[in-house]
Amino acid sequence: MLPSRSRLSVAVFLIPPLLLYGAAVLLPIVQSLALSFFTWDGISDMRFAGFSNYTFMFTDGDFWTAVTNQLGYLVVCLVLQLGGGLLVASLLMSLTKGRELVKVLYLLPAVISTVAIALLFQRIYSLDPAGPLNRFLGLVGLESLERPWLSDVHTVLAAVSAPEGWRFVGLYTVIIYAALLTVPRELEEAARLDGANQWQVFTRIRFPYIGPVWLTTSVMAFTYAMRGFDIPYLLTNGGPGQSSELVTTYMYKTAFLSTDYGYASAMSVFIVVESLVAVGLILFVLRRKAV
Amino acid sequence: MSLLTSARPAAGPTRDGRGPAPSRPAPRRPDVYRVLSRVLIAVLVVVQVYPLLWLFLSSVRTEQDFASASPFSLPNSFTLDNFARAFDHADLGRYILNSLIVTLGADALIVVCGLMGAYALQVLGFRFSNVVRGLFLLGIVVPVQIALVPLFIDYAKVGLLDTYPSMMIPLAGFGLPMSLYLFSSFFGYIPRETYEAASLDGAGPYRIFARITLPLSVNTIVTVVMVNSIFIWNDFVFANTFVLSEGLKTIPVGLQNYIGAMGKTDWTATFAGVCVTVTPLLLVFLVLNKAMIYGLESGATKG
Amino acid sequence: MKRSLTPAVVALSLSLVLSLAGCAGEERGTGAKDVDPSGAVTPREISWLLSRPADGAVISTMRELAEEYAAAHPGFKLNFITTPDRPSYIQKYETLAAARKLPELFDTDATPFARKLARHGRMMDAGELLRSLGLYDRYRPAALDYQRFDDGSLHMIPFEYGAEYFWYNKALLKKAGVNPPKSLDDFPAMCRALRKTGVTPIALDGQDQWPLERYAAYQPFRIAGPSYIAELAKGKAKFSDPAGRRTVNWLSDLGKAGCFQKGFSSVGYSDAQNLFTSGKAAVYNTGTWDLGTLATTGLNPAVRDDVDFFRLPVTENSVTGADEFVAPSGIGMAVNSRTYDPLVRDFLEFALTRYPERYAAAGELAPTSDVKTAIPKNATPLYSRAVDAAGNVGKEVAVPWDTQLDPTSNNKFQQELVLLVQGDTSPSAFIAKMDAVIGRNAPRYSE
């Protein structure tokens, strides 16, 4: 605490960020909550609906399909981003040359807009004309695996999640790599002298040491995956059927296509609660592990 | 960059692979792990870079070549027609400019508000600071889509729909918590004695902010701008919802213009358009990648 | 701090929500019937929100006319706000309507959502407007009928006209030993025969969803006529009715017979068309807007002489005739009643009087019957045959279902159709699901 501060100075510094944040984030959350008790289509009069939006939400099969898909999407993204990031960062440690170049190349996809990525992957997954992925499978003799990735209800969710994971592998690689560099060399050397192999060094020394960074990265990856929207929306629009519909895309369509603003707001409230619970769980589990 | 070099002493020049320095001792026996990791790294580089390469190659192919050629062959035709059609279809320069305006505007808001908020929370301190901190953390967790409906309605009421601020406000608002967190953790590293000395000299909170905190924060500002810019530049959902007129479209929304009526898409022109819009950011990225990677690394390890 | 803040925020937002309700009532600019408002013509900028190809003939013709009008009326300008991609367009149009920001002119199909807007007096009565301008009788009845709501009222003005045919490759059908189908029920057998020869029977743009939805409309239109979809959209008819069951089973059979290319649901417009024009697919269903691709020397020479078309086949006991099929006049233009004034009227009179002739001169089919389509120089004989067949239609028009169902049901219907044809859902499950969805959503649009 600065001794010379006054109440006024605190207010001067605090009010602009609070105003921005309040207008953009807090007020919409509160408004969603309020709107979720109404029925409104944007044209006719607003009608008070009590809890009917919520009761419908809990019986709406499509909504729960979307929730399940969102979890699948999360898993694919997290495995690719965190697992991939950790793997690559560890590999980078063993490189003596060209680390910088490799990092830049890995980060490249992160700067490309999702619309471009969706257009790109539409071609990559294409079966007729065969896109790069199916051509590649044909070249290495895995013809049996060639399929319309975006039309097959079993593969589509993974297919729309993968580009999102792929985009940010580089981002998480760079962060985790920086954390790995802070691991004291003496610890590793000592372990090696005790006869620990590469794997043991990693699990006993390196990984525990980067715990705090790993926590930050997990929360970051999780929240960005919860915001997943663009690529599924643009690539398949939730199809075929509902196989790649996420809660976010379902909510968006409910609001801006079906113009059922009340029900969409009820879903927003659900998303907020779900995110809070999930992040709470992550923190709880990782903290316990860290202790 | 000191971070990187200090950790690996005396491994010869680590500039990107220009061969071993002559003075190097004989290398250790190549163990399996080393070879395997090199191969894996190479494979992953291909996976990360190949799609982009294919994008650029497709943009100079003719329509027939694109439809028939294998995706792993070099183009057997070279044409710049696609670029001509790309510029015909859409006002690419306008989109790039709009993206730039929105990104700079939102970045400015995030940096200014982030610095001020972190200063109030971390340096000045006040009674309910933890409550306010918790409130801001909420924004890190909550997905942006929930703000769409209420904001749309509010904008319609106050006449903000279809303006630059309509995109900047939510992008900055949702980017603010993360940057507040980064600034706060950085301010934690500034020794208290610095402030106390300045206070004894009679400097008030405003002067201390301007003379001490701000100049020290340059690196963190770079980090915050870099991380946020990636997300803001590529934002699709706010722009797609709040922008209605052609003149305000940002790149992601503008690219949708290539999806024609009834879904007829001119693929090669589309890819040419994508290449044009990707290039500025790629250039910025290639020039600034050191700063960006440094920013990411320091942000992550101090967080 | 927080304690005093939270109630304030809640109160504030509640008042915001309630004040929203206040502005959502009935309000009218000019009466939607008052098509000849008094007052002087004062030129200003007006906008047209549309969903048509940016380089298409409709926009280029209207742009020309707007420039001529502006030359005579300094200060006038017509802004074209175009979103060719239909799903994005619908989203934009619906949100603008909710925000009360619709421009002077806007495109819309005769959807339940549009009917709701019309009922709230947001669009001018287009029938009255065209009559007062003395243009009504020039329009093809089929073109106007396509734009009507099911109560017969007319709120949109057509700018194009066309017919949809099944284009087919004679050589490929011959090789498979089949003739063009006489009945819709011949389709599965035709597909199986074509599959045996190793070609894709029917090329389908599944990504855009409306092409598959066309197939859903065919059987009911033959069995029950246009009334079935009108009743279905209101929730009065059901998929469990005979006509509904028939179409669901037929679509499932098309899927089982392998009619469409593998992975059709992620194949886009251009790729599907390429399948047909490169001779890999035997049949392709599309409208006269594609004449420039399919009936000119621009078509791949390898298939050019083998391409022909047939109209929508009938079925046994059809209630509609062979000359009655999908003949859409495209998305229509509504005139916003809240911004309608002497200028808008004067401009429309100027433009609509001259439009058909110019449009037809560009080789297109105009929505009026008093002009002749100019056949382009590079046309194959098919071109004029297709144009003539479009001019020769019966009284009943088959309407595409995506213009009839409410947006929620339509979205669900499109999703479920893919699953039905891919064999991922059974006809009975499809029927149960769709009847439940329409039963819930249709009433929101018909008060």
mmCIF file of N, CA and C in Angstrom, chain A residues 41-43 233 252 255-259 261, chain B residues 152 156 161 240-245 249, chain C residues 47-52 81-124 147 149 155-157 331-338 402-407 410 445:
data_model
loop_
_atom_site.group_PDB
_atom_site.id
_atom_site.type_symbol
_atom_site.label_atom_id
_atom_site.label_comp_id
_atom_site.label_asym_id
_atom_site.label_seq_id
_atom_site.Cartn_x
_atom_site.Cartn_y
_atom_site.Cartn_z
ATOM 1 N N ASP A 41 -38.945 -12.601 -28.925
ATOM 2 C CA ASP A 41 -38.479 -12.968 -30.263
ATOM 3 C C ASP A 41 -37.922 -11.772 -31.024
ATOM 4 N N GLY A 42 -37.815 -10.637 -30.342
ATOM 5 C CA GLY A 42 -37.238 -9.475 -31.016
ATOM 6 C C GLY A 42 -38.266 -8.645 -31.763
ATOM 7 N N ILE A 43 -39.441 -9.209 -32.025
ATOM 8 C CA ILE A 43 -40.448 -8.442 -32.766
ATOM 9 C C ILE A 43 -41.672 -8.185 -31.889
ATOM 10 N N TYR A 233 -18.650 -23.938 -36.228
ATOM 11 C CA TYR A 233 -19.733 -23.171 -36.832
ATOM 12 C C TYR A 233 -19.505 -22.994 -38.332
ATOM 13 N N TYR A 252 -25.954 -19.713 -30.060
ATOM 14 C CA TYR A 252 -25.899 -18.671 -31.082
ATOM 15 C C TYR A 252 -27.061 -18.815 -32.060
ATOM 16 N N ALA A 255 -30.363 -17.899 -30.514
ATOM 17 C CA ALA A 255 -30.556 -16.463 -30.396
ATOM 18 C C ALA A 255 -30.752 -15.811 -31.762
ATOM 19 N N PHE A 256 -29.822 -16.060 -32.679
ATOM 20 C CA PHE A 256 -29.786 -15.236 -33.878
ATOM 21 C C PHE A 256 -30.414 -15.881 -35.103
ATOM 22 N N LEU A 257 -30.869 -17.133 -34.974
ATOM 23 C CA LEU A 257 -31.566 -17.751 -36.100
ATOM 24 C C LEU A 257 -33.007 -18.016 -35.687
ATOM 25 N N SER A 258 -33.180 -18.648 -34.518
ATOM 26 C CA SER A 258 -34.534 -18.918 -34.050
ATOM 27 C C SER A 258 -35.130 -17.712 -33.328
ATOM 28 N N THR A 259 -34.327 -16.677 -33.114
ATOM 29 C CA THR A 259 -34.736 -15.471 -32.380
ATOM 30 C C THR A 259 -35.506 -15.798 -31.098
ATOM 31 N N TYR A 261 -34.616 -15.310 -27.787
ATOM 32 C CA TYR A 261 -33.585 -14.704 -26.939
ATOM 33 C C TYR A 261 -33.640 -15.180 -25.493
ATOM 34 N N PHE B 152 -26.050 -7.087 -27.971
ATOM 35 C CA PHE B 152 -26.768 -6.743 -29.201
ATOM 36 C C PHE B 152 -27.965 -5.850 -28.877
ATOM 37 N N ALA B 156 -28.336 -1.866 -29.790
ATOM 38 C CA ALA B 156 -29.463 -1.418 -30.600
ATOM 39 C C ALA B 156 -30.139 -0.229 -29.916
ATOM 40 N N LEU B 161 -24.728 -0.240 -32.589
ATOM 41 C CA LEU B 161 -24.594 -1.342 -33.546
ATOM 42 C C LEU B 161 -23.876 -0.838 -34.777
ATOM 43 N N ASN B 240 -18.987 -10.678 -36.567
ATOM 44 C CA ASN B 240 -20.056 -11.273 -37.358
ATOM 45 C C ASN B 240 -21.430 -10.890 -36.814
ATOM 46 N N THR B 241 -21.496 -10.616 -35.522
ATOM 47 C CA THR B 241 -22.786 -10.313 -34.925
ATOM 48 C C THR B 241 -23.109 -8.817 -34.972
ATOM 49 N N PHE B 242 -22.098 -7.984 -34.740
ATOM 50 C CA PHE B 242 -22.384 -6.558 -34.587
ATOM 51 C C PHE B 242 -22.157 -5.722 -35.839
ATOM 52 N N VAL B 243 -21.433 -6.272 -36.817
ATOM 53 C CA VAL B 243 -21.163 -5.480 -38.019
ATOM 54 C C VAL B 243 -22.195 -5.798 -39.077
ATOM 55 N N LEU B 244 -22.776 -4.773 -39.638
ATOM 56 C CA LEU B 244 -23.819 -5.000 -40.631
ATOM 57 C C LEU B 244 -23.415 -4.460 -41.991
ATOM 58 N N SER B 245 -22.644 -3.378 -42.009
ATOM 59 C CA SER B 245 -22.366 -2.774 -43.312
ATOM 60 C C SER B 245 -20.998 -3.210 -43.831
ATOM 61 N N LYS B 249 -16.548 -4.205 -42.184
ATOM 62 C CA LYS B 249 -16.175 -5.616 -42.037
ATOM 63 C C LYS B 249 -14.690 -5.776 -41.760
ATOM 64 N N SER C 47 -30.853 2.366 -48.643
ATOM 65 C CA SER C 47 -30.084 1.119 -48.663
ATOM 66 C C SER C 47 -30.960 -0.067 -49.009
ATOM 67 N N TRP C 48 -30.325 -1.063 -49.573
ATOM 68 C CA TRP C 48 -31.014 -2.308 -49.911
ATOM 69 C C TRP C 48 -30.172 -3.448 -49.361
ATOM 70 N N LEU C 49 -30.744 -4.166 -48.419
ATOM 71 C CA LEU C 49 -30.064 -5.319 -47.827
ATOM 72 C C LEU C 49 -30.419 -6.523 -48.679
ATOM 73 N N LEU C 50 -29.429 -7.131 -49.309
ATOM 74 C CA LEU C 50 -29.792 -8.241 -50.182
ATOM 75 C C LEU C 50 -28.898 -9.454 -50.057
ATOM 76 N N SER C 51 -29.440 -10.554 -50.567
ATOM 77 C CA SER C 51 -28.714 -11.812 -50.529
ATOM 78 C C SER C 51 -28.675 -12.361 -51.943
ATOM 79 N N ARG C 52 -27.876 -11.718 -52.771
ATOM 80 C CA ARG C 52 -27.744 -12.154 -54.160
ATOM 81 C C ARG C 52 -26.284 -12.047 -54.533
ATOM 82 N N ILE C 81 -26.152 -3.554 -49.727
ATOM 83 C CA ILE C 81 -25.482 -4.284 -48.642
ATOM 84 C C ILE C 81 -25.723 -5.753 -48.923
ATOM 85 N N THR C 82 -24.719 -6.429 -49.460
ATOM 86 C CA THR C 82 -24.994 -7.803 -49.874
ATOM 87 C C THR C 82 -24.268 -8.844 -49.045
ATOM 88 N N THR C 83 -24.989 -9.901 -48.714
ATOM 89 C CA THR C 83 -24.449 -11.051 -48.002
ATOM 90 C C THR C 83 -24.893 -12.277 -48.785
ATOM 91 N N PRO C 84 -24.082 -12.725 -49.731
ATOM 92 C CA PRO C 84 -24.548 -13.812 -50.596
ATOM 93 C C PRO C 84 -24.778 -15.113 -49.841
ATOM 94 N N ASP C 85 -23.990 -15.357 -48.809
ATOM 95 C CA ASP C 85 -24.086 -16.607 -48.071
ATOM 96 C C ASP C 85 -25.402 -16.637 -47.288
ATOM 97 N N ARG C 86 -26.306 -17.533 -47.678
ATOM 98 C CA ARG C 86 -27.669 -17.497 -47.170
ATOM 99 C C ARG C 86 -27.809 -17.625 -45.651
ATOM 100 N N PRO C 87 -27.160 -18.596 -45.008
ATOM 101 C CA PRO C 87 -27.314 -18.675 -43.545
ATOM 102 C C PRO C 87 -26.876 -17.386 -42.845
ATOM 103 N N SER C 88 -25.766 -16.809 -43.281
ATOM 104 C CA SER C 88 -25.317 -15.554 -42.656
ATOM 105 C C SER C 88 -26.325 -14.451 -42.922
ATOM 106 N N TYR C 89 -26.901 -14.491 -44.129
ATOM 107 C CA TYR C 89 -27.860 -13.450 -44.465
ATOM 108 C C TYR C 89 -29.073 -13.510 -43.547
ATOM 109 N N ILE C 90 -29.593 -14.722 -43.370
ATOM 110 C CA ILE C 90 -30.802 -14.874 -42.558
ATOM 111 C C ILE C 90 -30.543 -14.369 -41.140
ATOM 112 N N GLN C 91 -29.364 -14.729 -40.631
ATOM 113 C CA GLN C 91 -29.022 -14.282 -39.293
ATOM 114 C C GLN C 91 -28.975 -12.754 -39.224
ATOM 115 N N LYS C 92 -28.376 -12.143 -40.234
ATOM 116 C CA LYS C 92 -28.238 -10.688 -40.241
ATOM 117 C C LYS C 92 -29.602 -10.007 -40.350
ATOM 118 N N TYR C 93 -30.426 -10.547 -41.216
ATOM 119 C CA TYR C 93 -31.738 -9.946 -41.460
ATOM 120 C C TYR C 93 -32.613 -10.049 -40.220
ATOM 121 N N GLU C 94 -32.564 -11.207 -39.560
ATOM 122 C CA GLU C 94 -33.387 -11.376 -38.363
ATOM 123 C C GLU C 94 -32.908 -10.494 -37.215
ATOM 124 N N THR C 95 -31.592 -10.351 -37.092
ATOM 125 C CA THR C 95 -31.093 -9.512 -35.996
ATOM 126 C C THR C 95 -31.382 -8.035 -36.276
ATOM 127 N N LEU C 96 -31.275 -7.633 -37.539
ATOM 128 C CA LEU C 96 -31.603 -6.241 -37.870
ATOM 129 C C LEU C 96 -33.066 -5.958 -37.578
ATOM 130 N N ALA C 97 -33.919 -6.929 -37.864
ATOM 131 C CA ALA C 97 -35.340 -6.740 -37.592
ATOM 132 C C ALA C 97 -35.555 -6.565 -36.087
ATOM 133 N N ALA C 98 -34.838 -7.383 -35.298
ATOM 134 C CA ALA C 98 -34.978 -7.287 -33.853
ATOM 135 C C ALA C 98 -34.457 -5.942 -33.349
ATOM 136 N N ALA C 99 -33.414 -5.434 -33.993
ATOM 137 C CA ALA C 99 -32.842 -4.159 -33.573
ATOM 138 C C ALA C 99 -33.571 -2.979 -34.209
ATOM 139 N N ARG C 100 -34.584 -3.256 -35.006
ATOM 140 C CA ARG C 100 -35.358 -2.223 -35.719
ATOM 141 C C ARG C 100 -34.464 -1.373 -36.586
ATOM 142 N N LYS C 101 -33.572 -2.036 -37.277
ATOM 143 C CA LYS C 101 -32.634 -1.299 -38.111
ATOM 144 C C LYS C 101 -32.729 -1.736 -39.562
ATOM 145 N N LEU C 102 -33.824 -2.339 -39.951
ATOM 146 C CA LEU C 102 -33.939 -2.767 -41.342
ATOM 147 C C LEU C 102 -33.932 -1.549 -42.255
ATOM 148 N N PRO C 103 -33.213 -1.653 -43.387
ATOM 149 C CA PRO C 103 -33.135 -0.496 -44.283
ATOM 150 C C PRO C 103 -34.406 -0.338 -45.125
ATOM 151 N N GLU C 104 -34.383 0.628 -46.045
ATOM 152 C CA GLU C 104 -35.571 0.950 -46.843
ATOM 153 C C GLU C 104 -36.068 -0.254 -47.635
ATOM 154 N N LEU C 105 -35.113 -1.017 -48.186
ATOM 155 C CA LEU C 105 -35.462 -2.190 -48.996
ATOM 156 C C LEU C 105 -34.699 -3.380 -48.438
ATOM 157 N N PHE C 106 -35.343 -4.517 -48.329
ATOM 158 C CA PHE C 106 -34.597 -5.695 -47.851
ATOM 159 C C PHE C 106 -35.166 -6.968 -48.470
ATOM 160 N N ASP C 107 -34.266 -7.904 -48.732
ATOM 161 C CA ASP C 107 -34.658 -9.175 -49.338
ATOM 162 C C ASP C 107 -35.194 -10.124 -48.277
ATOM 163 N N THR C 108 -36.220 -10.878 -48.655
ATOM 164 C CA THR C 108 -36.663 -11.952 -47.777
ATOM 165 C C THR C 108 -37.467 -12.968 -48.562
ATOM 166 N N ASP C 109 -37.413 -14.223 -48.137
ATOM 167 C CA ASP C 109 -38.319 -15.224 -48.674
ATOM 168 C C ASP C 109 -39.621 -15.141 -47.904
ATOM 169 N N ALA C 110 -40.630 -15.859 -48.378
ATOM 170 C CA ALA C 110 -41.936 -15.824 -47.724
ATOM 171 C C ALA C 110 -41.960 -16.764 -46.521
ATOM 172 N N THR C 111 -41.071 -16.518 -45.580
ATOM 173 C CA THR C 111 -40.934 -17.390 -44.413
ATOM 174 C C THR C 111 -41.915 -16.992 -43.313
ATOM 175 N N PRO C 112 -42.135 -17.885 -42.345
ATOM 176 C CA PRO C 112 -42.974 -17.500 -41.201
ATOM 177 C C PRO C 112 -42.446 -16.246 -40.497
ATOM 178 N N PHE C 113 -41.118 -16.108 -40.463
ATOM 179 C CA PHE C 113 -40.555 -14.912 -39.821
ATOM 180 C C PHE C 113 -40.991 -13.650 -40.576
ATOM 181 N N ALA C 114 -40.934 -13.714 -41.904
ATOM 182 C CA ALA C 114 -41.340 -12.559 -42.711
ATOM 183 C C ALA C 114 -42.830 -12.276 -42.515
ATOM 184 N N ARG C 115 -43.605 -13.369 -42.384
ATOM 185 C CA ARG C 115 -45.043 -13.177 -42.197
ATOM 186 C C ARG C 115 -45.298 -12.439 -40.885
ATOM 187 N N LYS C 116 -44.494 -12.762 -39.894
ATOM 188 C CA LYS C 116 -44.626 -12.083 -38.611
ATOM 189 C C LYS C 116 -44.326 -10.590 -38.767
ATOM 190 N N LEU C 117 -43.273 -10.280 -39.527
ATOM 191 C CA LEU C 117 -42.952 -8.873 -39.780
ATOM 192 C C LEU C 117 -44.112 -8.182 -40.491
ATOM 193 N N ALA C 118 -44.672 -8.874 -41.483
ATOM 194 C CA ALA C 118 -45.775 -8.283 -42.252
ATOM 195 C C ALA C 118 -46.972 -8.033 -41.340
ATOM 196 N N ARG C 119 -47.243 -9.008 -40.479
ATOM 197 C CA ARG C 119 -48.377 -8.846 -39.567
ATOM 198 C C ARG C 119 -48.172 -7.671 -38.626
ATOM 199 N N HIS C 120 -46.916 -7.390 -38.289
ATOM 200 C CA HIS C 120 -46.646 -6.241 -37.427
ATOM 201 C C HIS C 120 -46.564 -4.953 -38.240
ATOM 202 N N GLY C 121 -46.953 -5.018 -39.508
ATOM 203 C CA GLY C 121 -46.999 -3.807 -40.328
ATOM 204 C C GLY C 121 -45.649 -3.242 -40.674
ATOM 205 N N ARG C 122 -44.622 -4.107 -40.764
ATOM 206 C CA ARG C 122 -43.279 -3.598 -41.050
ATOM 207 C C ARG C 122 -42.980 -3.514 -42.545
ATOM 208 N N MET C 123 -43.766 -4.211 -43.385
ATOM 209 C CA MET C 123 -43.496 -4.090 -44.812
ATOM 210 C C MET C 123 -44.725 -3.626 -45.575
ATOM 211 N N MET C 124 -44.458 -2.922 -46.678
ATOM 212 C CA MET C 124 -45.542 -2.427 -47.516
ATOM 213 C C MET C 124 -46.258 -3.602 -48.188
ATOM 214 N N GLN C 147 -44.027 -15.550 -54.227
ATOM 215 C CA GLN C 147 -43.699 -14.602 -53.160
ATOM 216 C C GLN C 147 -44.793 -14.471 -52.105
ATOM 217 N N PHE C 149 -47.558 -15.077 -49.111
ATOM 218 C CA PHE C 149 -47.734 -15.872 -47.901
ATOM 219 C C PHE C 149 -48.925 -16.785 -48.133
ATOM 220 N N HIS C 155 -46.187 -9.371 -50.150
ATOM 221 C CA HIS C 155 -45.372 -8.307 -49.550
ATOM 222 C C HIS C 155 -43.988 -8.200 -50.149
ATOM 223 N N MET C 156 -43.667 -9.065 -51.121
ATOM 224 C CA MET C 156 -42.324 -9.009 -51.721
ATOM 225 C C MET C 156 -42.430 -8.886 -53.232
ATOM 226 N N ILE C 157 -41.451 -8.193 -53.807
ATOM 227 C CA ILE C 157 -41.419 -8.005 -55.258
ATOM 228 C C ILE C 157 -40.326 -8.899 -55.845
ATOM 229 N N ILE C 331 -35.402 -14.948 -54.146
ATOM 230 C CA ILE C 331 -35.711 -14.216 -52.929
ATOM 231 C C ILE C 331 -36.349 -12.890 -53.357
ATOM 232 N N GLY C 332 -37.377 -12.448 -52.635
ATOM 233 C CA GLY C 332 -38.075 -11.234 -53.033
ATOM 234 C C GLY C 332 -37.570 -10.016 -52.271
ATOM 235 N N MET C 333 -37.998 -8.837 -52.739
ATOM 236 C CA MET C 333 -37.585 -7.611 -52.054
ATOM 237 C C MET C 333 -38.793 -7.014 -51.348
ATOM 238 N N ALA C 334 -38.644 -6.777 -50.048
ATOM 239 C CA ALA C 334 -39.711 -6.134 -49.291
ATOM 240 C C ALA C 334 -39.395 -4.647 -49.162
ATOM 241 N N VAL C 335 -40.434 -3.841 -49.056
ATOM 242 C CA VAL C 335 -40.252 -2.402 -48.882
ATOM 243 C C VAL C 335 -40.626 -2.059 -47.446
ATOM 244 N N ASN C 336 -39.673 -1.513 -46.722
ATOM 245 C CA ASN C 336 -39.872 -1.187 -45.311
ATOM 246 C C ASN C 336 -40.919 -0.088 -45.162
ATOM 247 N N SER C 337 -41.999 -0.382 -44.425
ATOM 248 C CA SER C 337 -43.082 0.601 -44.335
ATOM 249 C C SER C 337 -42.716 1.779 -43.430
ATOM 250 N N ARG C 338 -41.728 1.584 -42.555
ATOM 251 C CA ARG C 338 -41.395 2.666 -41.618
ATOM 252 C C ARG C 338 -40.559 3.753 -42.285
ATOM 253 N N ASP C 402 -37.535 -24.656 -47.334
ATOM 254 C CA ASP C 402 -36.800 -23.763 -46.428
ATOM 255 C C ASP C 402 -37.406 -22.369 -46.396
ATOM 256 N N THR C 403 -38.308 -22.061 -47.348
ATOM 257 C CA THR C 403 -38.974 -20.770 -47.277
ATOM 258 C C THR C 403 -40.294 -20.875 -46.519
ATOM 259 N N GLN C 404 -40.670 -22.099 -46.120
ATOM 260 C CA GLN C 404 -41.980 -22.298 -45.501
ATOM 261 C C GLN C 404 -41.900 -22.594 -44.012
ATOM 262 N N LEU C 405 -40.898 -23.389 -43.612
ATOM 263 C CA LEU C 405 -40.807 -23.783 -42.209
ATOM 264 C C LEU C 405 -40.233 -22.640 -41.379
ATOM 265 N N ASP C 406 -40.603 -22.603 -40.104
ATOM 266 C CA ASP C 406 -40.019 -21.581 -39.226
ATOM 267 C C ASP C 406 -38.534 -21.899 -39.054
ATOM 268 N N PRO C 407 -37.720 -20.889 -38.710
ATOM 269 C CA PRO C 407 -36.264 -21.084 -38.718
ATOM 270 C C PRO C 407 -35.777 -22.233 -37.835
ATOM 271 N N ASN C 410 -36.792 -25.545 -39.428
ATOM 272 C CA ASN C 410 -36.056 -25.720 -40.674
ATOM 273 C C ASN C 410 -34.618 -26.160 -40.406
ATOM 274 N N TYR C 445 -45.026 -18.882 -34.499
ATOM 275 C CA TYR C 445 -45.070 -17.995 -35.669
ATOM 276 C C TYR C 445 -46.471 -17.786 -36.215
#
